[in-house]
């Protein structure tokens, strides 16, 4: 996830290149973007990427200077203006910027797109009678229809078709459905039907068109499952056959397994009963907060308008919902407690530590508890993970992914089954804000304002969700059902009792005005129902294992030094095209894994990572001579022991306060795992022969890796 409010559009990064043979000549180049075809005042959606992680978002014509010579990619996304869509003539193009005073030119032309179409078919009215149908949609689109009509060149998005009762020759006709949503996509035809039927008699009649119980997001037909023990909000939509000043009550009865547990009467919110249902305002529905204690499996609801017959109607027999008078079953599901461990990340390069504590950790869960299908959480706080990686950068995910890999390795070495969420304090306030695996319970996020939304986004990745197509988010979910990353149906914030219209954006994209779609909500619920958040404590016994881990960076495989640890085994869930094996000096195979690395949802380079705890008894580990990583399309990467003999000398120096300096021979031991001697938690994966550890302990436990195996050392450290 990128930037405050998740904006992936990055600021210009000026990178200097080494000069050519002529020291007086230019060492960089420039690129002149010429954007055309858009109405005045309409911003383009163009992104330029290039060497060294360069990325720049352009809203129109401009010249980019100080560029490192090399190949640059120009990507353009469709935009809309005043209800009209504009598509780039070329979505992606490549140009080569040369070391010159003359700018390389690139043309980005937009053309008015055909958009999509929507055919609204009206039936059931006598000849010459005018229907009363309205269509609303993106960008404030509004069109009133009196009969069957095809609306062309529509901007992609969700459109609402609302129909009202009409009168013709003294006879009233009721529409069905009174309200419906239709998703219009570019280049495709969508349809909606409104069928009118003759009312039983003229005059005022009341009926309940629909109702639903929402906890975060809900369709008008109530198709989104509910979460047991989570607070909800009931909306009942009453309609009338003619204009009125009626103020009927609505009786609602909740029952569990046939036993009524709540029987209440709701008063009106407006001065009249509307002629058609509207989800856009709480004043057009009869409403009730529903405490989580009432929302249980086998829950049903039955509603009745005007139960005391205080309003004179032409038909008193159609006041129930469901119309049959039988209670409506609600789909209530039991979900597991979300167990998460927060991990402050301390960057030794600048001394910045992520701002998560026992007193504020619940604040990181605020957005997730409002939008995701969760009923409760269990959060704890771990000792900081100290990283010697370079400082995280606003526009380069490389260090973020390295720390993510270290956090995953720490979780496996800890033998812990909670979700791990690392918290970083960047030195910047706009740029990359978070990163997480797709389908694996480890993620990182910053501690800036909006940190809870970042966490909710990253946990969405951990629960198997890809990006919603909004804000140029990479690797978008091709099955996402709503254009422009819209949530598509009405969301509702139960805590603030605030409606979120369908044009709000799904939090799995990179746009503002975020909520959650029914698609993402049910996807997360389904994933959590099949993938337990916390395994049983004895699902895997603690035993000697070898930690083997690494990542794929810009397509290149990286194999990190291995460690012998006592932890719970963690092996590939299923075989894949990648291969890890361990060989003894005689060539025999000690372990052999086939796997697919986990994707990193917010890595623009398409990175992936892996970490496994392979059961390996000490006698077999002592025979290990080489570890090999085979990635499709790349030469095999291997590690051999850096030294055949024992551990190098490690020195510990108390620097000041809680800071302890460690030094060792990096040629013999390229990496050292530092662990707390009391809790056993991994404090750091230290590289390069020196690092700093923050501790009050009088000792540290070290695992010194030779590259393929490791030796243990209990090291005393000076007291303060």
XYZ file of C-alpha atoms in Angstrom:
720
model
C 0.000 0.000 0.000
C 1.428 3.344 -1.036
C 1.309 6.855 0.324
C -0.816 8.593 2.850
C -4.392 7.729 1.843
C -2.894 4.995 -0.281
C -1.901 7.070 -3.282
C 0.448 5.170 -5.536
C 1.153 8.270 -7.612
C 4.734 9.027 -6.717
C 6.667 12.278 -6.725
C 9.519 12.823 -9.135
C 12.815 11.355 -8.048
C 15.827 12.994 -9.690
C 18.583 10.447 -10.041
C 22.074 11.376 -11.149
C 24.007 9.041 -13.429
C 27.703 8.692 -13.976
C 28.992 10.917 -16.778
C 30.218 9.751 -20.155
C 33.645 10.153 -21.677
C 33.162 13.904 -21.995
C 33.122 15.359 -18.450
C 31.745 18.630 -19.794
C 28.748 16.975 -21.478
C 25.382 16.183 -19.904
C 25.220 13.100 -17.651
C 21.435 12.813 -17.747
C 18.566 13.044 -20.209
C 15.022 14.359 -20.314
C 11.615 13.214 -21.505
C 8.964 15.505 -23.025
C 5.443 14.170 -22.491
C 2.774 15.519 -24.846
C -0.754 14.686 -23.619
C -3.699 15.480 -25.897
C -7.374 14.720 -26.437
C -8.791 15.602 -23.005
C -11.172 18.470 -22.234
C -9.636 21.532 -20.632
C -9.170 21.017 -16.919
C -9.322 17.218 -17.067
C -6.252 15.518 -15.622
C -4.642 12.599 -17.416
C -3.652 9.425 -15.542
C -0.125 8.761 -16.791
C 2.694 7.034 -14.901
C 6.329 7.012 -16.013
C 8.637 4.363 -14.554
C 12.278 3.698 -15.231
C 15.732 2.728 -13.933
C 16.436 2.580 -10.216
C 12.795 2.445 -9.180
C 11.995 5.803 -10.789
C 8.268 6.580 -10.848
C 6.384 9.769 -11.682
C 2.683 10.542 -12.103
C 1.738 13.069 -14.768
C -1.611 14.816 -15.132
C -0.775 16.509 -18.416
C 2.010 17.595 -20.742
C 5.371 18.249 -19.072
C 9.100 17.695 -19.456
C 10.893 15.413 -17.004
C 14.525 16.383 -16.520
C 17.565 14.869 -14.827
C 16.687 11.328 -15.874
C 19.122 8.445 -15.750
C 19.623 7.244 -19.340
C 17.818 3.999 -20.088
C 14.455 2.458 -20.915
C 11.317 4.116 -19.525
C 7.753 2.800 -19.539
C 4.794 5.160 -19.993
C 1.468 3.736 -18.796
C -1.837 5.587 -19.310
C -5.163 4.751 -17.654
C -8.667 5.796 -18.774
C -10.189 8.931 -17.218
C -13.662 10.439 -17.167
C -15.039 13.953 -17.370
C -18.683 15.086 -17.185
C -19.936 11.535 -17.583
C -17.803 10.839 -20.673
C -15.012 8.269 -20.621
C -11.695 8.875 -22.373
C -9.345 6.014 -23.182
C -5.658 6.249 -24.119
C -4.874 5.302 -27.704
C -1.940 3.309 -26.313
C -2.065 1.937 -22.774
C 1.648 1.208 -22.469
C 4.625 2.381 -24.482
C 8.390 2.270 -24.019
C 10.922 4.956 -24.854
C 14.688 5.196 -24.459
C 16.038 8.313 -22.783
C 19.541 9.115 -23.931
C 22.298 11.168 -22.348
C 21.608 14.401 -24.219
C 20.518 18.008 -23.948
C 17.715 17.197 -26.395
C 14.602 15.742 -24.796
C 13.171 12.422 -25.930
C 9.506 12.915 -26.866
C 6.501 10.707 -26.161
C 2.900 11.241 -27.307
C -0.041 10.227 -25.092
C -3.335 10.718 -26.940
C -6.750 10.242 -25.368
C -9.898 9.530 -27.384
C -13.517 9.682 -26.284
C -14.361 6.101 -25.402
C -17.542 4.394 -26.520
C -18.231 3.614 -22.866
C -20.981 1.181 -22.021
C -24.725 1.081 -22.593
C -27.725 0.341 -20.413
C -31.084 -0.757 -21.756
C -33.996 -0.254 -19.363
C -37.027 -2.278 -20.468
C -40.406 -1.170 -19.094
C -43.406 -3.482 -19.309
C -46.877 -3.896 -17.880
C -48.324 -0.411 -18.503
C -51.251 0.229 -20.848
C -50.558 1.918 -24.157
C -49.802 5.615 -23.861
C -49.091 5.437 -20.108
C -45.791 6.990 -19.020
C -43.550 5.131 -16.603
C -41.772 6.900 -13.748
C -38.228 5.569 -13.805
C -34.984 7.357 -12.956
C -31.399 6.261 -13.579
C -28.526 7.681 -11.540
C -24.827 6.882 -11.696
C -21.203 8.056 -11.594
C -20.307 11.705 -11.844
C -23.780 12.873 -10.829
C -25.420 11.233 -13.834
C -29.235 11.494 -13.714
C -31.819 10.592 -16.362
C -35.610 10.257 -16.069
C -37.330 7.696 -18.304
C -40.974 7.260 -19.289
C -40.563 3.983 -21.156
C -38.117 1.505 -22.583
C -34.859 3.335 -23.360
C -31.248 2.516 -24.227
C -28.709 4.855 -22.652
C -25.455 4.915 -24.624
C -21.861 6.147 -24.056
C -22.180 5.785 -20.293
C -19.180 6.091 -18.040
C -18.319 2.731 -16.496
C -19.672 2.257 -12.977
C -22.672 1.260 -10.902
C -26.047 2.732 -11.914
C -29.190 2.745 -9.790
C -32.572 2.263 -11.474
C -35.472 3.496 -9.342
C -39.139 3.127 -10.319
C -42.210 4.703 -8.743
C -45.909 3.889 -8.765
C -47.859 5.522 -11.613
C -51.531 6.153 -12.265
C -53.144 5.618 -15.682
C -56.857 6.021 -16.455
C -57.695 5.931 -12.760
C -55.757 2.708 -12.160
C -52.566 2.479 -10.103
C -49.629 0.385 -11.256
C -46.836 -0.748 -8.892
C -43.282 -1.367 -10.182
C -41.148 -4.405 -9.520
C -38.361 -4.147 -8.603
C -38.688 -0.659 -7.219
C -34.919 -0.277 -6.970
C -32.010 -2.158 -8.549
C -28.312 -1.673 -9.229
C -26.634 -2.400 -12.571
C -22.897 -2.532 -13.278
C -21.983 -0.882 -16.612
C -18.585 -1.642 -18.126
C -16.793 -0.117 -21.111
C -17.636 -1.725 -24.431
C -20.464 -3.837 -23.017
C -24.249 -3.692 -22.888
C -26.075 -3.983 -19.568
C -29.808 -4.339 -19.021
C -32.470 -3.762 -16.383
C -36.152 -4.576 -16.407
C -39.026 -2.820 -14.646
C -42.352 -4.617 -14.688
C -45.541 -2.802 -13.674
C -48.596 -4.601 -12.342
C -52.050 -3.280 -11.532
C -52.586 -2.404 -7.874
C -55.482 -4.114 -6.153
C -57.411 -0.831 -5.883
C -56.872 2.889 -6.074
C -55.987 4.856 -2.975
C -53.251 4.799 -0.369
C -51.635 1.464 0.325
C -48.534 0.748 2.391
C -46.160 -2.146 1.994
C -42.610 -3.105 2.981
C -40.568 -3.288 -0.197
C -37.550 -4.805 1.540
C -35.337 -4.871 4.624
C -31.801 -5.819 5.523
C -29.452 -6.074 8.464
C -25.995 -4.651 7.804
C -22.769 -4.764 9.795
C -20.501 -3.079 7.261
C -21.883 -3.574 3.761
C -25.086 -5.162 2.460
C -27.001 -5.691 -0.758
C -30.646 -4.621 -0.992
C -31.640 -8.284 -1.031
C -29.554 -9.020 2.069
C -27.127 -11.399 0.362
C -24.090 -10.576 2.530
C -23.713 -13.006 5.474
C -23.731 -11.653 9.028
C -21.144 -12.175 11.762
C -22.176 -13.634 15.100
C -21.861 -11.266 18.100
C -21.086 -8.220 15.960
C -23.264 -5.101 16.229
C -25.492 -4.400 13.234
C -28.079 -1.965 11.922
C -31.530 -2.839 10.579
C -33.145 -0.848 7.763
C -36.781 -1.416 6.746
C -37.964 0.187 3.482
C -41.680 1.095 3.480
C -43.333 2.483 0.331
C -46.710 4.004 -0.475
C -48.812 3.942 -3.629
C -49.489 7.700 -3.636
C -48.260 10.933 -2.143
C -49.145 11.128 1.534
C -48.450 12.548 4.963
C -48.710 9.197 6.704
C -46.389 8.309 9.585
C -46.883 4.593 10.225
C -44.944 2.557 12.742
C -43.159 -0.691 11.889
C -43.118 -3.686 14.203
C -40.014 -5.877 14.096
C -39.660 -9.294 15.682
C -36.318 -11.107 15.927
C -36.303 -14.794 16.836
C -33.617 -17.440 17.339
C -34.649 -21.029 16.591
C -38.280 -19.882 16.633
C -38.115 -18.156 20.028
C -38.782 -14.395 19.879
C -35.880 -12.548 21.519
C -36.755 -8.992 20.492
C -40.164 -7.480 19.706
C -40.066 -3.735 19.119
C -41.905 -0.950 17.299
C -39.995 1.542 15.149
C -41.200 5.064 14.540
C -40.845 6.949 11.229
C -37.890 9.218 10.431
C -39.609 11.389 7.819
C -42.842 13.318 7.317
C -44.266 10.928 4.751
C -43.888 7.427 3.354
C -41.790 7.509 0.154
C -43.206 6.237 -3.126
C -40.067 4.185 -3.805
C -37.279 2.829 -1.599
C -34.060 4.760 -1.244
C -30.923 3.578 0.541
C -29.241 6.969 0.218
C -30.753 8.469 3.367
C -31.679 7.134 6.798
C -34.785 9.331 6.685
C -36.334 7.090 4.022
C -36.147 3.894 6.078
C -37.298 2.640 9.462
C -34.133 1.930 11.393
C -32.866 0.092 14.435
C -29.401 -0.565 15.893
C -29.093 -4.263 16.647
C -26.628 -5.310 19.381
C -24.294 -8.172 18.610
C -25.824 -10.263 21.388
C -28.971 -10.587 19.243
C -27.134 -11.619 16.094
C -26.822 -15.382 16.477
C -27.096 -18.442 14.219
C -30.690 -19.452 13.343
C -31.793 -15.807 13.529
C -34.985 -14.735 11.753
C -36.743 -11.397 11.346
C -40.358 -10.480 10.600
C -41.558 -6.924 9.984
C -45.052 -5.424 9.787
C -45.966 -1.882 8.725
C -48.800 -0.110 10.565
C -49.390 -2.975 13.026
C -52.115 -1.014 14.873
C -53.959 -0.139 11.614
C -53.612 3.554 12.414
C -53.445 4.425 8.691
C -56.411 3.797 6.408
C -55.262 1.630 3.496
C -56.875 0.037 0.492
C -55.326 -3.314 1.434
C -54.548 -4.251 5.025
C -53.443 -7.771 4.098
C -50.072 -6.949 2.503
C -48.315 -5.254 5.423
C -45.889 -8.045 6.330
C -42.352 -8.677 5.143
C -41.839 -11.314 3.984
C -45.270 -11.078 2.358
C -46.050 -14.656 3.374
C -45.927 -13.687 7.037
C -43.255 -16.328 7.669
C -40.074 -14.971 9.345
C -37.085 -14.307 7.074
C -34.024 -16.496 7.877
C -30.767 -14.533 8.176
C -27.379 -16.056 7.335
C -25.355 -15.618 10.552
C -21.896 -17.148 10.701
C -19.439 -17.731 13.505
C -16.002 -16.270 12.757
C -12.761 -16.804 14.641
C -11.118 -14.191 16.844
C -8.484 -12.247 14.912
C -5.233 -12.989 16.765
C -2.485 -10.543 15.814
C 0.961 -9.779 17.185
C 2.273 -6.253 16.700
C 6.021 -5.939 16.177
C 7.753 -2.539 16.400
C 10.534 -2.359 13.805
C 13.720 -0.564 14.876
C 15.913 0.687 12.028
C 19.512 0.795 13.246
C 20.533 3.042 10.351
C 18.534 5.980 11.759
C 17.338 4.849 15.184
C 13.646 5.170 14.268
C 11.291 2.662 15.915
C 7.681 2.026 14.889
C 5.241 3.674 17.264
C 3.104 0.780 18.455
C 2.704 0.125 22.175
C 0.388 -1.766 24.487
C -1.529 1.458 25.064
C -2.194 2.262 21.378
C -2.154 -1.129 19.622
C -5.970 -1.291 19.540
C -5.973 1.897 17.439
C -4.314 0.023 14.578
C -7.397 -2.235 14.465
C -10.030 0.531 14.318
C -10.632 0.447 10.549
C -10.385 -3.349 10.300
C -13.026 -3.831 12.991
C -15.358 -1.408 11.188
C -15.063 -2.804 7.676
C -13.906 -6.435 7.770
C -16.074 -9.395 8.881
C -14.594 -9.533 12.388
C -16.330 -9.756 15.755
C -13.357 -9.665 18.127
C -9.576 -9.460 18.225
C -6.772 -10.613 20.488
C -3.723 -8.385 20.076
C -0.390 -8.593 21.843
C 2.930 -6.800 21.524
C 6.269 -8.394 20.768
C 9.798 -7.159 21.410
C 11.076 -4.932 18.580
C 12.576 -6.513 15.481
C 15.865 -4.725 14.896
C 16.865 -4.463 11.262
C 20.193 -3.440 9.797
C 18.559 -2.915 6.395
C 18.865 0.504 4.739
C 16.307 3.123 5.724
C 12.895 2.600 4.132
C 12.280 4.914 1.189
C 9.111 6.680 0.032
C 9.355 5.436 -3.540
C 11.323 2.180 -3.378
C 9.838 -1.030 -2.002
C 13.179 -2.894 -1.912
C 13.916 -2.287 1.774
C 10.274 -2.738 2.739
C 10.301 -6.210 1.168
C 13.597 -7.125 2.869
C 12.174 -6.230 6.289
C 8.957 -8.087 5.453
C 11.055 -11.175 4.712
C 12.905 -10.771 8.035
C 9.592 -10.445 9.881
C 8.314 -13.634 8.266
C 11.510 -15.478 9.206
C 11.176 -14.172 12.775
C 7.598 -15.468 13.013
C 8.642 -18.914 11.829
C 11.630 -18.975 14.199
C 9.424 -17.844 17.087
C 7.099 -20.766 16.364
C 4.125 -18.409 16.736
C 0.827 -18.880 14.896
C -0.552 -15.332 15.202
C -0.666 -12.859 12.358
C 2.492 -10.722 12.563
C 2.105 -7.017 11.826
C 5.293 -4.969 11.857
C 5.081 -1.224 12.459
C 7.679 1.071 10.882
C 8.395 4.750 11.487
C 9.514 6.196 8.129
C 11.404 9.459 7.949
C 8.887 10.652 5.308
C 5.170 11.447 5.471
C 4.099 10.642 1.897
C 5.053 7.521 -0.006
C 4.968 3.788 0.615
C 2.777 3.187 3.669
C 2.561 -0.590 3.914
C 3.237 -3.931 2.311
C 1.980 -7.452 2.904
C 1.775 -10.981 1.557
C -1.221 -12.208 -0.408
C -2.474 -15.248 1.487
C 0.171 -15.355 4.238
C -0.237 -13.812 7.727
C 2.614 -11.278 7.781
C 2.508 -7.584 6.840
C 4.157 -4.224 7.534
C 2.678 -0.744 7.878
C 3.702 2.707 8.978
C 2.729 4.555 12.147
C 1.542 7.787 10.491
C -2.056 9.128 10.449
C -4.299 6.616 8.693
C -2.217 3.694 9.980
C -5.403 1.735 10.780
C -6.576 1.972 7.156
C -3.156 0.809 5.978
C -3.385 -2.163 8.355
C -6.908 -3.027 7.134
C -5.633 -2.972 3.530
C -2.625 -5.187 4.292
C -4.681 -7.695 6.281
C -7.008 -7.819 3.266
C -3.986 -9.054 1.299
C -3.152 -11.558 4.055
C -6.737 -12.847 3.712
C -6.198 -13.573 0.040
C -7.466 -10.367 -1.585
C -5.745 -8.703 -4.539
C -6.101 -5.022 -5.362
C -9.334 -3.369 -6.397
C -8.843 -1.557 -9.749
C -8.490 2.000 -8.477
C -5.639 4.505 -8.239
C -3.321 2.532 -10.522
C -2.960 -0.246 -7.944
C -0.691 -2.971 -9.277
C -1.813 -6.558 -9.912
C -5.564 -5.745 -9.765
C -8.132 -8.456 -9.163
C -9.441 -9.266 -12.645
C -12.662 -10.621 -11.128
C -13.533 -7.439 -9.251
C -17.159 -6.802 -10.260
C -17.460 -3.005 -10.096
C -15.833 -0.460 -12.384
C -13.301 2.030 -11.040
C -12.926 0.123 -7.768
C -16.364 1.286 -6.532
C -17.865 -0.636 -3.620
C -20.942 -1.070 -5.832
C -23.584 -1.351 -3.081
C -24.353 0.655 0.044
C -21.939 0.392 2.938
C -22.712 1.420 6.491
C -20.489 2.435 9.395
C -22.343 1.028 12.384
C -20.175 2.918 14.887
C -20.930 6.364 13.427
C -24.232 5.392 11.722
C -22.958 6.779 8.441
C -24.043 5.628 4.979
C -21.310 4.878 2.435
C -22.737 5.254 -1.104
C -21.892 2.776 -3.887
C -19.432 5.264 -5.429
C -17.119 4.937 -2.413
C -13.930 3.062 -3.257
C -12.931 -0.359 -2.013
C -10.146 -0.194 0.572
C -8.173 -2.754 -1.454
C -7.483 -0.091 -4.075
C -5.351 3.056 -3.910
C -8.136 5.671 -3.891
C -9.647 7.950 -1.245
C -13.188 7.665 0.214
C -12.560 4.076 1.230
C -14.944 1.475 2.537
C -15.437 -2.181 1.642
C -17.442 -3.812 -1.140
C -19.697 -6.817 -0.688
C -17.241 -8.632 -2.992
C -14.236 -8.022 -0.740
C -16.232 -8.539 2.466
C -17.550 -11.959 1.476
C -14.173 -12.892 -0.002
C -12.459 -12.192 3.322
C -15.169 -14.076 5.220
C -14.885 -17.102 2.939
C -11.070 -17.090 3.198
C -11.113 -16.903 6.993
C -13.633 -19.730 7.206
C -11.275 -22.071 5.340
C -7.935 -20.759 6.659
C -7.852 -20.720 10.462
C -6.168 -17.574 11.777
C -4.575 -19.454 14.681
C -3.748 -23.142 14.530
C -4.012 -25.391 17.567
C -1.123 -25.014 19.976
C -0.091 -28.646 19.439
C -0.772 -28.844 15.700
C 3.003 -29.072 15.202
C 5.423 -29.896 18.004
C 8.524 -27.772 18.527
C 11.512 -29.622 17.085
C 14.921 -29.025 15.451
C 14.437 -27.352 12.062
C 16.434 -25.524 9.454
C 15.209 -22.025 8.562
C 15.621 -21.591 4.809
C 14.347 -18.325 3.371
C 14.689 -15.797 0.597
C 12.826 -13.723 -1.948
C 12.432 -12.831 -5.608
C 13.566 -9.222 -6.233
C 12.969 -7.708 -9.678
C 12.762 -11.244 -11.004
C 16.073 -12.327 -9.442
C 16.127 -15.051 -6.748
C 17.841 -14.224 -3.434
C 18.754 -16.984 -0.959
C 19.422 -15.831 2.603
C 21.763 -17.590 5.083
C 20.134 -20.559 6.825
C 19.791 -21.152 10.577
C 19.306 -24.166 12.817
C 16.397 -23.406 15.144
C 13.966 -25.226 17.400
C 10.502 -24.273 16.211
C 7.319 -25.623 14.654
C 7.827 -27.023 11.141
C 6.545 -24.793 8.342
C 6.514 -26.393 4.897
C 4.977 -25.544 1.512
C 1.208 -26.015 1.417
C 1.451 -27.488 -2.081
C 4.158 -28.101 -4.696
C 5.113 -25.433 -7.213
C 7.597 -24.527 -9.930
C 10.331 -23.382 -7.505
C 12.704 -25.820 -5.828
C 14.840 -25.744 -2.670
C 17.133 -28.613 -1.816
C 19.887 -29.321 0.650
C 22.855 -31.490 -0.279
C 25.483 -33.267 1.799
C 29.156 -33.232 0.791
C 28.752 -36.689 -0.769
C 25.954 -35.341 -3.001
C 23.096 -37.021 -1.169
C 19.872 -35.063 -0.697
C 18.973 -34.048 2.867
C 15.774 -32.186 1.957
C 13.938 -31.283 -1.240
C 11.040 -28.803 -1.417
C 8.877 -27.780 -4.376
C 6.908 -24.587 -3.743
C 5.427 -21.334 -5.002
C 6.607 -18.198 -3.183
C 3.989 -15.878 -1.682
C 3.289 -12.734 -3.666
C 3.793 -9.353 -2.014
C 0.588 -7.444 -2.670
C 2.029 -3.926 -2.749
C 5.391 -4.553 -4.398
C 5.268 -2.815 -7.809
C 8.103 -5.035 -9.048
C 5.948 -8.123 -8.570
C 8.139 -9.523 -5.808
C 7.532 -12.792 -3.988
C 9.082 -14.415 -0.925
C 9.421 -17.673 0.964
C 10.525 -18.943 4.372
C 10.312 -22.510 5.630
C 11.218 -24.362 8.796
C 12.371 -27.756 7.510
C 12.504 -30.543 10.127
C 16.168 -31.560 10.298
C 17.814 -33.284 13.225
C 21.263 -31.965 14.285
C 23.149 -35.004 12.954
C 21.679 -34.485 9.483
C 22.145 -30.708 9.666
C 25.842 -31.265 10.448
C 26.209 -33.018 7.086
C 24.665 -30.127 5.135
C 27.137 -28.687 2.648
C 25.011 -26.687 0.172
C 21.534 -25.231 -0.263
C 20.266 -24.602 -3.774
C 17.382 -22.471 -5.044
C 16.046 -23.115 -8.548
C 13.688 -20.481 -9.945
C 12.024 -20.867 -13.363
C 13.995 -19.111 -16.077
C 17.028 -18.364 -13.881
C 20.338 -20.072 -13.097
C 20.391 -22.032 -9.845
C 21.406 -19.931 -6.828
C 23.330 -21.789 -4.163
C 24.931 -21.244 -0.770
C 27.814 -23.192 0.679
C 29.322 -22.951 4.136
C 31.491 -19.828 4.433
C 33.822 -21.636 6.836
C 34.375 -25.260 7.690
C 35.433 -24.568 11.285
C 33.680 -23.211 14.373
C 32.293 -19.840 15.300
C 34.203 -16.611 14.974
C 34.796 -14.411 17.989
C 31.885 -12.087 18.822
C 32.351 -9.006 20.977
C 29.645 -7.087 22.815
C 30.013 -3.487 23.925
C 27.542 -1.485 25.994
C 27.277 1.767 24.030
C 24.862 3.769 26.174
C 21.585 3.126 27.882
C 20.002 -0.020 26.417
C 22.158 -0.030 23.258
C 24.618 -2.884 22.797
C 27.085 -3.087 19.914
C 27.952 -6.482 18.426
C 30.903 -7.266 16.138
C 31.950 -10.486 14.424
C 33.698 -11.794 11.296
C 31.195 -11.413 8.465
C 33.359 -13.484 6.105
C 32.868 -16.500 8.367
C 29.310 -15.709 9.421
C 27.438 -13.568 6.871
C 24.417 -13.295 9.179
C 23.749 -13.609 12.902
C 20.343 -14.329 14.414
C 20.063 -12.520 17.759
C 17.503 -13.887 20.228
C 16.205 -12.835 23.617
C 17.616 -15.396 26.109
C 14.398 -15.359 28.179
C 11.551 -15.263 25.635
C 13.457 -16.828 22.735
C 12.070 -14.160 20.368
C 14.212 -13.184 17.398
C 15.487 -9.651 17.955
C 17.459 -9.231 14.740
C 18.872 -10.801 11.606
C 22.171 -8.936 11.715
C 24.347 -8.536 8.642
C 27.750 -7.171 7.712
C 29.826 -7.930 10.808
C 28.379 -5.286 13.105
C 25.036 -4.222 14.492
C 23.343 -2.596 17.460
C 20.832 -4.334 19.726
C 18.541 -2.649 22.232
C 18.183 -4.782 25.364
C 18.123 -4.710 29.157
C 19.320 -8.300 29.358
C 22.702 -9.283 30.669
C 23.115 -11.800 27.848
C 22.008 -12.599 24.310
C 21.555 -15.883 22.490
C 23.157 -15.917 19.039
C 22.900 -18.214 16.064
C 25.887 -17.618 13.795
C 25.180 -18.803 10.265
C 27.872 -20.112 7.969
C 25.380 -19.740 5.129
C 23.940 -23.260 5.272
C 23.930 -24.085 9.006
C 24.624 -22.305 12.262
C 26.229 -22.578 15.673
C 24.872 -21.362 19.015
C 26.498 -18.872 21.357
C 25.272 -17.550 24.713
C 26.952 -14.160 24.950
C 27.208 -12.044 28.090
C 26.839 -8.311 27.574
C 28.141 -5.557 29.864
C 25.720 -4.077 32.373
C 24.690 -0.441 32.189
